[in-house]
mmCIF file with all atom_site columns, N, CA, C and O in Angstrom:
data_model
loop_
_atom_site.group_PDB
_atom_site.id
_atom_site.type_symbol
_atom_site.label_atom_id
_atom_site.label_alt_id
_atom_site.label_comp_id
_atom_site.label_asym_id
_atom_site.label_entity_id
_atom_site.label_seq_id
_atom_site.pdbx_PDB_ins_code
_atom_site.Cartn_x
_atom_site.Cartn_y
_atom_site.Cartn_z
_atom_site.occupancy
_atom_site.B_iso_or_equiv
_atom_site.pdbx_formal_charge
_atom_site.auth_seq_id
_atom_site.auth_comp_id
_atom_site.auth_asym_id
_atom_site.auth_atom_id
_atom_site.pdbx_PDB_model_num
ATOM 1   N N  . MET A 1 1  ? -25.178 -24.026 33.750 1.00 0.00 ? 1  MET A N  1
ATOM 2   C CA . MET A 1 1  ? -24.278 -25.036 34.287 1.00 0.00 ? 1  MET A CA 1
ATOM 3   C C  . MET A 1 1  ? -23.201 -25.322 33.240 1.00 0.00 ? 1  MET A C  1
ATOM 4   O O  . MET A 1 1  ? -23.507 -25.550 32.079 1.00 0.00 ? 1  MET A O  1
ATOM 5   N N  . PRO A 1 2  ? -21.910 -25.274 33.646 1.00 0.00 ? 2  PRO A N  1
ATOM 6   C CA . PRO A 1 2  ? -20.842 -25.458 32.675 1.00 0.00 ? 2  PRO A CA 1
ATOM 7   C C  . PRO A 1 2  ? -20.765 -26.898 32.177 1.00 0.00 ? 2  PRO A C  1
ATOM 8   O O  . PRO A 1 2  ? -21.102 -27.841 32.880 1.00 0.00 ? 2  PRO A O  1
ATOM 9   N N  . GLY A 1 3  ? -20.298 -27.030 30.965 1.00 0.00 ? 3  GLY A N  1
ATOM 10  C CA . GLY A 1 3  ? -20.103 -28.357 30.402 1.00 0.00 ? 3  GLY A CA 1
ATOM 11  C C  . GLY A 1 3  ? -18.734 -28.900 30.755 1.00 0.00 ? 3  GLY A C  1
ATOM 12  O O  . GLY A 1 3  ? -17.904 -28.215 31.373 1.00 0.00 ? 3  GLY A O  1
ATOM 13  N N  . ARG A 1 4  ? -18.493 -30.122 30.363 1.00 0.00 ? 4  ARG A N  1
ATOM 14  C CA . ARG A 1 4  ? -17.201 -30.759 30.669 1.00 0.00 ? 4  ARG A CA 1
ATOM 15  C C  . ARG A 1 4  ? -16.032 -30.011 30.048 1.00 0.00 ? 4  ARG A C  1
ATOM 16  O O  . ARG A 1 4  ? -14.983 -29.872 30.648 1.00 0.00 ? 4  ARG A O  1
ATOM 17  N N  . TYR A 1 5  ? -16.210 -29.542 28.811 1.00 0.00 ? 5  TYR A N  1
ATOM 18  C CA . TYR A 1 5  ? -15.132 -28.804 28.149 1.00 0.00 ? 5  TYR A CA 1
ATOM 19  C C  . TYR A 1 5  ? -14.756 -27.557 28.945 1.00 0.00 ? 5  TYR A C  1
ATOM 20  O O  . TYR A 1 5  ? -13.592 -27.289 29.195 1.00 0.00 ? 5  TYR A O  1
ATOM 21  N N  . THR A 1 6  ? -15.778 -26.806 29.341 1.00 0.00 ? 6  THR A N  1
ATOM 22  C CA . THR A 1 6  ? -15.535 -25.575 30.098 1.00 0.00 ? 6  THR A CA 1
ATOM 23  C C  . THR A 1 6  ? -14.848 -25.869 31.417 1.00 0.00 ? 6  THR A C  1
ATOM 24  O O  . THR A 1 6  ? -13.910 -25.169 31.810 1.00 0.00 ? 6  THR A O  1
ATOM 25  N N  . GLU A 1 7  ? -15.291 -26.900 32.105 1.00 0.00 ? 7  GLU A N  1
ATOM 26  C CA . GLU A 1 7  ? -14.672 -27.255 33.381 1.00 0.00 ? 7  GLU A CA 1
ATOM 27  C C  . GLU A 1 7  ? -13.209 -27.648 33.195 1.00 0.00 ? 7  GLU A C  1
ATOM 28  O O  . GLU A 1 7  ? -12.343 -27.232 33.957 1.00 0.00 ? 7  GLU A O  1
ATOM 29  N N  . ALA A 1 8  ? -12.925 -28.437 32.170 1.00 0.00 ? 8  ALA A N  1
ATOM 30  C CA . ALA A 1 8  ? -11.551 -28.872 31.924 1.00 0.00 ? 8  ALA A CA 1
ATOM 31  C C  . ALA A 1 8  ? -10.664 -27.691 31.519 1.00 0.00 ? 8  ALA A C  1
ATOM 32  O O  . ALA A 1 8  ? -9.533  -27.567 31.981 1.00 0.00 ? 8  ALA A O  1
ATOM 33  N N  . LYS A 1 9  ? -11.175 -26.843 30.663 1.00 0.00 ? 9  LYS A N  1
ATOM 34  C CA . LYS A 1 9  ? -10.389 -25.692 30.221 1.00 0.00 ? 9  LYS A CA 1
ATOM 35  C C  . LYS A 1 9  ? -10.128 -24.734 31.378 1.00 0.00 ? 9  LYS A C  1
ATOM 36  O O  . LYS A 1 9  ? -9.032  -24.198 31.516 1.00 0.00 ? 9  LYS A O  1
ATOM 37  N N  . THR A 1 10 ? -11.133 -24.522 32.210 1.00 0.00 ? 10 THR A N  1
ATOM 38  C CA . THR A 1 10 ? -10.972 -23.640 33.366 1.00 0.00 ? 10 THR A CA 1
ATOM 39  C C  . THR A 1 10 ? -9.869  -24.163 34.280 1.00 0.00 ? 10 THR A C  1
ATOM 40  O O  . THR A 1 10 ? -9.001  -23.402 34.717 1.00 0.00 ? 10 THR A O  1
ATOM 41  N N  . ALA A 1 11 ? -9.881  -25.464 34.552 1.00 0.00 ? 11 ALA A N  1
ATOM 42  C CA . ALA A 1 11 ? -8.851  -26.055 35.407 1.00 0.00 ? 11 ALA A CA 1
ATOM 43  C C  . ALA A 1 11 ? -7.473  -25.886 34.787 1.00 0.00 ? 11 ALA A C  1
ATOM 44  O O  . ALA A 1 11 ? -6.488  -25.611 35.486 1.00 0.00 ? 11 ALA A O  1
ATOM 45  N N  . LEU A 1 12 ? -7.379  -26.034 33.476 1.00 0.00 ? 12 LEU A N  1
ATOM 46  C CA . LEU A 1 12 ? -6.095  -25.912 32.775 1.00 0.00 ? 12 LEU A CA 1
ATOM 47  C C  . LEU A 1 12 ? -5.549  -24.480 32.835 1.00 0.00 ? 12 LEU A C  1
ATOM 48  O O  . LEU A 1 12 ? -4.359  -24.269 33.016 1.00 0.00 ? 12 LEU A O  1
ATOM 49  N N  . VAL A 1 13 ? -6.418  -23.508 32.712 1.00 0.00 ? 13 VAL A N  1
ATOM 50  C CA . VAL A 1 13 ? -6.006  -22.107 32.672 1.00 0.00 ? 13 VAL A CA 1
ATOM 51  C C  . VAL A 1 13 ? -5.817  -21.521 34.073 1.00 0.00 ? 13 VAL A C  1
ATOM 52  O O  . VAL A 1 13 ? -5.005  -20.623 34.275 1.00 0.00 ? 13 VAL A O  1
ATOM 53  N N  . GLN A 1 14 ? -6.542  -22.043 35.053 1.00 0.00 ? 14 GLN A N  1
ATOM 54  C CA . GLN A 1 14 ? -6.517  -21.472 36.398 1.00 0.00 ? 14 GLN A CA 1
ATOM 55  C C  . GLN A 1 14 ? -5.130  -21.515 37.036 1.00 0.00 ? 14 GLN A C  1
ATOM 56  O O  . GLN A 1 14 ? -4.690  -20.533 37.623 1.00 0.00 ? 14 GLN A O  1
ATOM 57  N N  . GLU A 1 15 ? -4.430  -22.625 36.930 1.00 0.00 ? 15 GLU A N  1
ATOM 58  C CA . GLU A 1 15 ? -3.138  -22.784 37.615 1.00 0.00 ? 15 GLU A CA 1
ATOM 59  C C  . GLU A 1 15 ? -2.101  -21.764 37.140 1.00 0.00 ? 15 GLU A C  1
ATOM 60  O O  . GLU A 1 15 ? -1.516  -21.051 37.967 1.00 0.00 ? 15 GLU A O  1
ATOM 61  N N  . PRO A 1 16 ? -1.838  -21.632 35.842 1.00 0.00 ? 16 PRO A N  1
ATOM 62  C CA . PRO A 1 16 ? -0.839  -20.623 35.437 1.00 0.00 ? 16 PRO A CA 1
ATOM 63  C C  . PRO A 1 16 ? -1.287  -19.188 35.723 1.00 0.00 ? 16 PRO A C  1
ATOM 64  O O  . PRO A 1 16 ? -0.461  -18.324 36.005 1.00 0.00 ? 16 PRO A O  1
ATOM 65  N N  . THR A 1 17 ? -2.592  -18.961 35.690 1.00 0.00 ? 17 THR A N  1
ATOM 66  C CA . THR A 1 17 ? -3.099  -17.621 36.013 1.00 0.00 ? 17 THR A CA 1
ATOM 67  C C  . THR A 1 17 ? -2.849  -17.304 37.484 1.00 0.00 ? 17 THR A C  1
ATOM 68  O O  . THR A 1 17 ? -2.375  -16.210 37.820 1.00 0.00 ? 17 THR A O  1
ATOM 69  N N  . ASP A 1 18 ? -3.139  -18.252 38.362 1.00 0.00 ? 18 ASP A N  1
ATOM 70  C CA . ASP A 1 18 ? -2.879  -18.041 39.788 1.00 0.00 ? 18 ASP A CA 1
ATOM 71  C C  . ASP A 1 18 ? -1.392  -17.835 40.052 1.00 0.00 ? 18 ASP A C  1
ATOM 72  O O  . ASP A 1 18 ? -1.009  -16.978 40.850 1.00 0.00 ? 18 ASP A O  1
ATOM 73  N N  . ARG A 1 19 ? -0.542  -18.599 39.381 1.00 0.00 ? 19 ARG A N  1
ATOM 74  C CA . ARG A 1 19 ? 0.907   -18.456 39.569 1.00 0.00 ? 19 ARG A CA 1
ATOM 75  C C  . ARG A 1 19 ? 1.369   -17.061 39.138 1.00 0.00 ? 19 ARG A C  1
ATOM 76  O O  . ARG A 1 19 ? 2.146   -16.406 39.840 1.00 0.00 ? 19 ARG A O  1
ATOM 77  N N  . ALA A 1 20 ? 0.886   -16.595 37.992 1.00 0.00 ? 20 ALA A N  1
ATOM 78  C CA . ALA A 1 20 ? 1.266   -15.265 37.507 1.00 0.00 ? 20 ALA A CA 1
ATOM 79  C C  . ALA A 1 20 ? 0.782   -14.184 38.477 1.00 0.00 ? 20 ALA A C  1
ATOM 80  O O  . ALA A 1 20 ? 1.505   -13.223 38.748 1.00 0.00 ? 20 ALA A O  1
ATOM 81  N N  . ARG A 1 21 ? -0.418  -14.345 39.011 1.00 0.00 ? 21 ARG A N  1
ATOM 82  C CA . ARG A 1 21 ? -0.929  -13.365 39.973 1.00 0.00 ? 21 ARG A CA 1
ATOM 83  C C  . ARG A 1 21 ? -0.094  -13.370 41.252 1.00 0.00 ? 21 ARG A C  1
ATOM 84  O O  . ARG A 1 21 ? 0.208   -12.312 41.806 1.00 0.00 ? 21 ARG A O  1
ATOM 85  N N  . ARG A 1 22 ? 0.295   -14.572 41.728 1.00 0.00 ? 22 ARG A N  1
ATOM 86  C CA . ARG A 1 22 ? 1.137   -14.668 42.928 1.00 0.00 ? 22 ARG A CA 1
ATOM 87  C C  . ARG A 1 22 ? 2.470   -13.953 42.703 1.00 0.00 ? 22 ARG A C  1
ATOM 88  O O  . ARG A 1 22 ? 2.952   -13.237 43.585 1.00 0.00 ? 22 ARG A O  1
ATOM 89  N N  . GLU A 1 23 ? 3.074   -14.160 41.538 1.00 0.00 ? 23 GLU A N  1
ATOM 90  C CA . GLU A 1 23 ? 4.367   -13.532 41.232 1.00 0.00 ? 23 GLU A CA 1
ATOM 91  C C  . GLU A 1 23 ? 4.274   -12.013 41.258 1.00 0.00 ? 23 GLU A C  1
ATOM 92  O O  . GLU A 1 23 ? 5.266   -11.339 41.481 1.00 0.00 ? 23 GLU A O  1
ATOM 93  N N  . ARG A 1 24 ? 3.090   -11.491 41.018 1.00 0.00 ? 24 ARG A N  1
ATOM 94  C CA . ARG A 1 24 ? 2.893   -10.042 41.001 1.00 0.00 ? 24 ARG A CA 1
ATOM 95  C C  . ARG A 1 24 ? 2.305   -9.521  42.306 1.00 0.00 ? 24 ARG A C  1
ATOM 96  O O  . ARG A 1 24 ? 1.930   -8.364  42.412 1.00 0.00 ? 24 ARG A O  1
ATOM 97  N N  . GLY A 1 25 ? 2.182   -10.406 43.300 1.00 0.00 ? 25 GLY A N  1
ATOM 98  C CA . GLY A 1 25 ? 1.677   -9.997  44.601 1.00 0.00 ? 25 GLY A CA 1
ATOM 99  C C  . GLY A 1 25 ? 0.164   -9.814  44.637 1.00 0.00 ? 25 GLY A C  1
ATOM 100 O O  . GLY A 1 25 ? -0.345  -9.110  45.505 1.00 0.00 ? 25 GLY A O  1
ATOM 101 N N  . LEU A 1 26 ? -0.536  -10.442 43.712 1.00 0.00 ? 26 LEU A N  1
ATOM 102 C CA . LEU A 1 26 ? -1.991  -10.325 43.659 1.00 0.00 ? 26 LEU A CA 1
ATOM 103 C C  . LEU A 1 26 ? -2.640  -11.591 44.205 1.00 0.00 ? 26 LEU A C  1
ATOM 104 O O  . LEU A 1 26 ? -2.064  -12.670 44.111 1.00 0.00 ? 26 LEU A O  1
ATOM 105 N N  . PRO A 1 27 ? -3.842  -11.468 44.738 1.00 0.00 ? 27 PRO A N  1
ATOM 106 C CA . PRO A 1 27 ? -4.539  -12.664 45.225 1.00 0.00 ? 27 PRO A CA 1
ATOM 107 C C  . PRO A 1 27 ? -5.042  -13.497 44.043 1.00 0.00 ? 27 PRO A C  1
ATOM 108 O O  . PRO A 1 27 ? -5.258  -12.966 42.957 1.00 0.00 ? 27 PRO A O  1
ATOM 109 N N  . PRO A 1 28 ? -5.251  -14.791 44.262 1.00 0.00 ? 28 PRO A N  1
ATOM 110 C CA . PRO A 1 28 ? -5.807  -15.613 43.191 1.00 0.00 ? 28 PRO A CA 1
ATOM 111 C C  . PRO A 1 28 ? -7.238  -15.182 42.878 1.00 0.00 ? 28 PRO A C  1
ATOM 112 O O  . PRO A 1 28 ? -7.936  -14.653 43.742 1.00 0.00 ? 28 PRO A O  1
ATOM 113 N N  . GLY A 1 29 ? -7.628  -15.378 41.645 1.00 0.00 ? 29 GLY A N  1
ATOM 114 C CA . GLY A 1 29 ? -8.985  -15.030 41.250 1.00 0.00 ? 29 GLY A CA 1
ATOM 115 C C  . GLY A 1 29 ? -9.493  -16.006 40.215 1.00 0.00 ? 29 GLY A C  1
ATOM 116 O O  . GLY A 1 29 ? -8.702  -16.626 39.505 1.00 0.00 ? 29 GLY A O  1
ATOM 117 N N  . PRO A 1 30 ? -10.786 -16.157 40.127 1.00 0.00 ? 30 PRO A N  1
ATOM 118 C CA . PRO A 1 30 ? -11.339 -17.097 39.155 1.00 0.00 ? 30 PRO A CA 1
ATOM 119 C C  . PRO A 1 30 ? -11.116 -16.611 37.721 1.00 0.00 ? 30 PRO A C  1
ATOM 120 O O  . PRO A 1 30 ? -11.201 -15.420 37.450 1.00 0.00 ? 30 PRO A O  1
ATOM 121 N N  . VAL A 1 31 ? -10.814 -17.545 36.836 1.00 0.00 ? 31 VAL A N  1
ATOM 122 C CA . VAL A 1 31 ? -10.671 -17.183 35.421 1.00 0.00 ? 31 VAL A CA 1
ATOM 123 C C  . VAL A 1 31 ? -11.995 -17.294 34.693 1.00 0.00 ? 31 VAL A C  1
ATOM 124 O O  . VAL A 1 31 ? -12.142 -16.829 33.579 1.00 0.00 ? 31 VAL A O  1
ATOM 125 N N  . TRP A 1 32 ? -12.967 -17.912 35.358 1.00 0.00 ? 32 TRP A N  1
ATOM 126 C CA . TRP A 1 32 ? -14.311 -18.045 34.782 1.00 0.00 ? 32 TRP A CA 1
ATOM 127 C C  . TRP A 1 32 ? -15.306 -18.015 35.916 1.00 0.00 ? 32 TRP A C  1
ATOM 128 O O  . TRP A 1 32 ? -15.145 -18.720 36.900 1.00 0.00 ? 32 TRP A O  1
ATOM 129 N N  . GLU A 1 33 ? -16.298 -17.174 35.774 1.00 0.00 ? 33 GLU A N  1
ATOM 130 C CA . GLU A 1 33 ? -17.325 -17.087 36.808 1.00 0.00 ? 33 GLU A CA 1
ATOM 131 C C  . GLU A 1 33 ? -18.593 -17.756 36.328 1.00 0.00 ? 33 GLU A C  1
ATOM 132 O O  . GLU A 1 33 ? -18.993 -17.581 35.176 1.00 0.00 ? 33 GLU A O  1
ATOM 133 N N  . LYS A 1 34 ? -19.223 -18.499 37.199 1.00 0.00 ? 34 LYS A N  1
ATOM 134 C CA . LYS A 1 34 ? -20.442 -19.234 36.859 1.00 0.00 ? 34 LYS A CA 1
ATOM 135 C C  . LYS A 1 34 ? -21.638 -18.330 36.815 1.00 0.00 ? 34 LYS A C  1
ATOM 136 O O  . LYS A 1 34 ? -21.719 -17.339 37.400 1.00 0.00 ? 34 LYS A O  1
#
């Protein structure tokens, strides 16, 4: 089970990663898998 730090960091990194993937025509994907 992820800790608070991991959850917060994942949320912070997920948005720019999804945006970069969208710009390249790729589907969104998780930056961290549980």
